[in-house]
Amino acid sequence: MTTPDSLLFDGITARIVRTPRLAAHVLERTGDDTDAVPERTVVLVHGNVSSALLWQEAMLALPDDLRVLAVDLRGFGGSEHLPVDATRGLRDYSDDVASVLAELGIPTAHLVGWSMGGGVVMQYALDHPVLTLTLQAPVSPYGFGGTRRDGSRLTDDDAGCGGGGANPDFIQRLRDGDTSAEAATSPRNVFRSSYVSEGYSSPHEDVWVASMLTTSTDEGGYPGDSVASESWPGFAAGGSGILNTMAPRYFNAAGIVDLAEKPPVLWVHGTADAIVSDASFFDLNHLGALGVIPGWPGADVAPAQEMVSQTRDVLDAYAAAGGRVTELNWEGVGHSPHLERVDDFCNAVVAHIR
């Protein structure tokens, strides 16, 4: 089903694009040239527990001579709530995006990925031609949790990663459609504390929360299953569902270094990111080190994942292998540069793709 008009900004339209893989919900700008050449086509891919709705400000701020689309991934927004095969890493999502672009007659484009969407567009680039990549606060090329600085896995079963790490009360509040700010685990308060930096405010916060609440919590959706583990904290990644797609045994995009044709990469991130950092508050090993989760076995066994450093290492290797990389690390900005500094973000994307 398409997004209610009440959630769409003036100048944004929504439609369903039916592909052999899924019925995908796509946002577009009114008046964009649907026959635009790939060099003038920008495709925006959202992150976890969100949807294309969160791209609307950026869509409207980008120049009118571009064609701009934002795709809802499966299980989010108005796209079909199909289960995710996590054993394919993020490929279910990247293949879905490819199917949408094929249906729209877009052979390649400039791809912009945020958070989990950054991993989706990296995987897309491994499998399909891309003009440029913009990675905004992206998941590490080695996945989320459970790896050392060099990307090697801490345990054979990825203990502490995946679906078992999600907060049960947050999951229930997603199911209940909770729009309140009554608890720290409400989607609204998670947005305020984790998606953006302190001091951010927006008249569109209700739309951002509504976007989060479109996340499917059906089987194969958020967060995904888990299995018992002999290693701390007692569970490991299962084989289905959203969080398991980023477990390191299933997802590794460091192979972008070896691409024969290397699209230029823009990496935008902030120093106040609570989700993707070298000390992430969503990394159970870091929470163990802080004493939030009891029984932590120590840094020799369960070190926090150095997510930003891993991304920098891979992109440094990408540049050394002939790729072009631009890094923008914005002081005081959180997990959502495109919301916190929309004009700066859009200007950076335009300079990058041109």
Coordinates of N, CA and C in Angstrom, one line a residue, residues 77-156:
G77 N 8.3 0.6 5.3 CA 7.5 1.6 4.5 C 6.3 0.9 3.9
G78 N 6.1 1.2 2.6 CA 4.9 0.6 1.9 C 5.3 -0.6 1.0
S79 N 6.6 -1.0 1.1 CA 7.0 -2.2 0.3 C 6.4 -3.5 1.0
E80 N 6.4 -4.6 0.2 CA 5.9 -5.8 0.8 C 6.7 -6.2 2.0
H81 N 6.0 -6.7 3.0 CA 6.6 -7.2 4.2 C 7.0 -8.7 4.0
L82 N 7.9 -8.9 3.1 CA 8.4 -10.3 2.8 C 9.5 -10.6 3.8
P83 N 9.7 -11.9 4.2 CA 10.8 -12.3 5.0 C 12.1 -12.1 4.4
V84 N 13.1 -11.9 5.2 CA 14.5 -11.7 4.7 C 15.3 -12.9 5.0
D85 N 16.0 -13.5 4.0 CA 16.9 -14.6 4.1 C 18.3 -14.0 4.5
A86 N 18.5 -14.0 5.8 CA 19.8 -13.4 6.3 C 21.0 -14.1 5.9
T87 N 20.9 -15.4 5.5 CA 22.1 -16.1 5.1 C 22.7 -15.5 3.8
R88 N 21.9 -14.7 3.1 CA 22.4 -14.0 1.9 C 23.0 -12.6 2.3
G89 N 23.2 -12.4 3.6 CA 23.6 -11.0 4.0 C 22.6 -10.0 3.6
L90 N 23.0 -8.9 3.0 CA 22.1 -7.8 2.6 C 21.7 -8.0 1.1
R91 N 21.9 -9.2 0.6 CA 21.6 -9.3 -0.9 C 20.1 -9.3 -1.2
D92 N 19.3 -9.8 -0.3 CA 17.9 -9.7 -0.5 C 17.5 -8.3 -0.8
Y93 N 18.0 -7.4 0.0 CA 17.7 -5.9 -0.2 C 18.4 -5.4 -1.5
S94 N 19.6 -5.7 -1.7 CA 20.3 -5.1 -2.9 C 19.7 -5.7 -4.2
D95 N 19.3 -6.9 -4.1 CA 18.7 -7.5 -5.3 C 17.3 -6.9 -5.5
D96 N 16.6 -6.6 -4.4 CA 15.3 -5.9 -4.6 C 15.5 -4.5 -5.2
V97 N 16.5 -3.8 -4.8 CA 16.7 -2.5 -5.4 C 17.0 -2.6 -6.8
A98 N 17.8 -3.6 -7.2 CA 18.2 -3.8 -8.6 C 16.9 -4.2 -9.4
S99 N 16.0 -4.9 -8.8 CA 14.8 -5.3 -9.6 C 13.9 -4.1 -9.8
V100 N 13.9 -3.1 -8.8 CA 13.1 -1.9 -9.0 C 13.7 -1.1 -10.1
L101 N 15.0 -0.9 -10.1 CA 15.7 -0.1 -11.1 C 15.5 -0.7 -12.5
A102 N 15.6 -2.0 -12.6 CA 15.4 -2.7 -13.9 C 14.0 -2.4 -14.4
E103 N 13.0 -2.5 -13.5 CA 11.6 -2.3 -13.9 C 11.4 -0.9 -14.4
L104 N 12.1 0.0 -13.8 CA 12.0 1.5 -14.2 C 12.9 1.8 -15.3
G105 N 13.6 0.9 -15.9 CA 14.5 1.1 -17.0 C 15.7 1.9 -16.7
I106 N 16.2 1.8 -15.4 CA 17.4 2.5 -15.0 C 18.6 1.5 -14.9
P107 N 19.5 1.5 -15.9 CA 20.6 0.6 -15.9 C 21.6 0.8 -14.8
T108 N 21.8 2.0 -14.4 CA 22.8 2.3 -13.3 C 22.4 3.7 -12.8
A109 N 23.0 4.1 -11.7 CA 22.7 5.3 -11.1 C 23.7 5.7 -10.0
H110 N 23.5 6.8 -9.4 CA 24.3 7.2 -8.2 C 23.5 6.7 -7.0
L111 N 24.1 5.9 -6.2 CA 23.4 5.3 -5.1 C 23.9 5.9 -3.8
V112 N 22.9 6.2 -2.9 CA 23.2 6.8 -1.6 C 22.6 5.9 -0.6
G113 N 23.4 5.4 0.4 CA 22.9 4.5 1.4 C 23.2 5.0 2.8
W114 N 22.2 4.9 3.6 CA 22.3 5.4 5.0 C 22.3 4.2 6.0
S115 N 23.3 4.1 6.9 CA 23.3 3.1 7.9 C 23.3 1.7 7.3
M116 N 22.3 0.9 7.6 CA 22.2 -0.4 6.9 C 22.1 -0.3 5.4
G117 N 21.5 0.8 5.0 CA 21.4 1.1 3.5 C 22.8 1.3 2.9
G118 N 23.8 1.8 3.7 CA 25.1 1.9 3.2 C 25.7 0.5 2.9
G119 N 25.4 -0.5 3.7 CA 25.8 -1.9 3.4 C 25.0 -2.4 2.2
V120 N 23.8 -2.0 2.0 CA 23.0 -2.4 0.9 C 23.6 -1.9 -0.4
V121 N 24.0 -0.7 -0.4 CA 24.6 -0.1 -1.7 C 26.0 -0.6 -1.9
M122 N 26.8 -1.0 -0.8 CA 28.0 -1.6 -1.1 C 27.9 -3.0 -1.7
Q123 N 26.9 -3.7 -1.2 CA 26.6 -5.0 -1.8 C 26.1 -4.9 -3.2
Y124 N 25.3 -3.9 -3.5 CA 24.8 -3.6 -4.8 C 26.0 -3.4 -5.7
A125 N 27.0 -2.6 -5.3 CA 28.2 -2.3 -6.1 C 29.0 -3.6 -6.4
L126 N 28.9 -4.5 -5.5 CA 29.7 -5.8 -5.8 C 29.0 -6.6 -6.9
D127 N 27.7 -6.4 -7.1 CA 26.9 -7.2 -8.0 C 26.4 -6.5 -9.2
H128 N 26.4 -5.2 -9.2 CA 25.8 -4.5 -10.3 C 26.6 -3.2 -10.6
P129 N 26.5 -2.6 -11.8 CA 27.3 -1.4 -12.1 C 26.7 -0.2 -11.3
V130 N 27.6 0.6 -10.9 CA 27.2 1.8 -10.1 C 28.0 3.0 -10.6
L131 N 27.4 4.2 -10.7 CA 28.2 5.4 -11.1 C 29.0 5.9 -9.9
T132 N 28.3 6.2 -8.8 CA 29.0 6.6 -7.6 C 28.3 6.0 -6.4
L133 N 29.0 6.0 -5.3 CA 28.5 5.5 -4.0 C 28.6 6.7 -3.0
T134 N 27.5 7.0 -2.3 CA 27.6 7.8 -1.1 C 27.2 7.0 0.1
L135 N 28.1 6.9 1.1 CA 27.9 6.1 2.3 C 27.7 7.0 3.4
Q136 N 26.4 7.1 4.0 CA 26.1 8.0 5.1 C 26.0 7.1 6.4
A137 N 26.9 7.4 7.3 CA 26.9 6.6 8.6 C 26.7 5.1 8.3
P138 N 27.5 4.6 7.4 CA 27.2 3.2 7.0 C 27.6 2.1 8.0
V139 N 26.9 1.0 8.0 CA 27.4 -0.2 8.7 C 28.8 -0.5 8.2
S140 N 29.6 -1.0 9.1 CA 30.9 -1.4 8.7 C 30.9 -2.4 7.5
P141 N 31.9 -2.4 6.6 CA 31.9 -3.4 5.5 C 32.0 -4.8 6.1
Y142 N 32.3 -5.0 7.4 CA 32.4 -6.3 8.0 C 31.2 -6.6 8.8
G143 N 30.1 -5.9 8.6 CA 28.9 -6.2 9.3 C 28.8 -5.4 10.7
F144 N 27.8 -5.9 11.5 CA 27.5 -5.2 12.7 C 27.8 -6.1 13.9
G145 N 28.9 -5.9 14.7 CA 29.2 -6.6 15.8 C 30.1 -7.8 15.5
G146 N 30.8 -8.3 16.5 CA 31.4 -9.6 16.5 C 32.7 -9.7 15.7
T147 N 33.4 -8.6 15.4 CA 34.6 -8.7 14.6 C 35.7 -7.8 15.3
R148 N 37.0 -8.3 15.0 CA 38.1 -7.5 15.4 C 38.4 -6.4 14.3
R149 N 39.3 -5.5 14.6 CA 39.6 -4.4 13.7 C 39.8 -4.8 12.3
D150 N 40.5 -6.0 12.1 CA 40.8 -6.5 10.7 C 39.7 -7.2 10.1
G151 N 38.5 -7.3 10.7 CA 37.3 -7.9 10.2 C 37.2 -9.4 10.5
S152 N 38.2 -10.0 11.2 CA 38.1 -11.4 11.6 C 37.1 -11.6 12.7
R153 N 36.4 -12.7 12.6 CA 35.2 -12.9 13.5 C 35.7 -13.4 14.9
L154 N 35.0 -13.0 15.9 CA 35.4 -13.3 17.3 C 35.0 -14.8 17.6
T155 N 33.9 -15.2 17.1 CA 33.4 -16.6 17.3 C 32.9 -17.2 16.0
D156 N 32.8 -18.5 16.0 CA 32.4 -19.2 14.8 C 30.9 -19.0 14.5

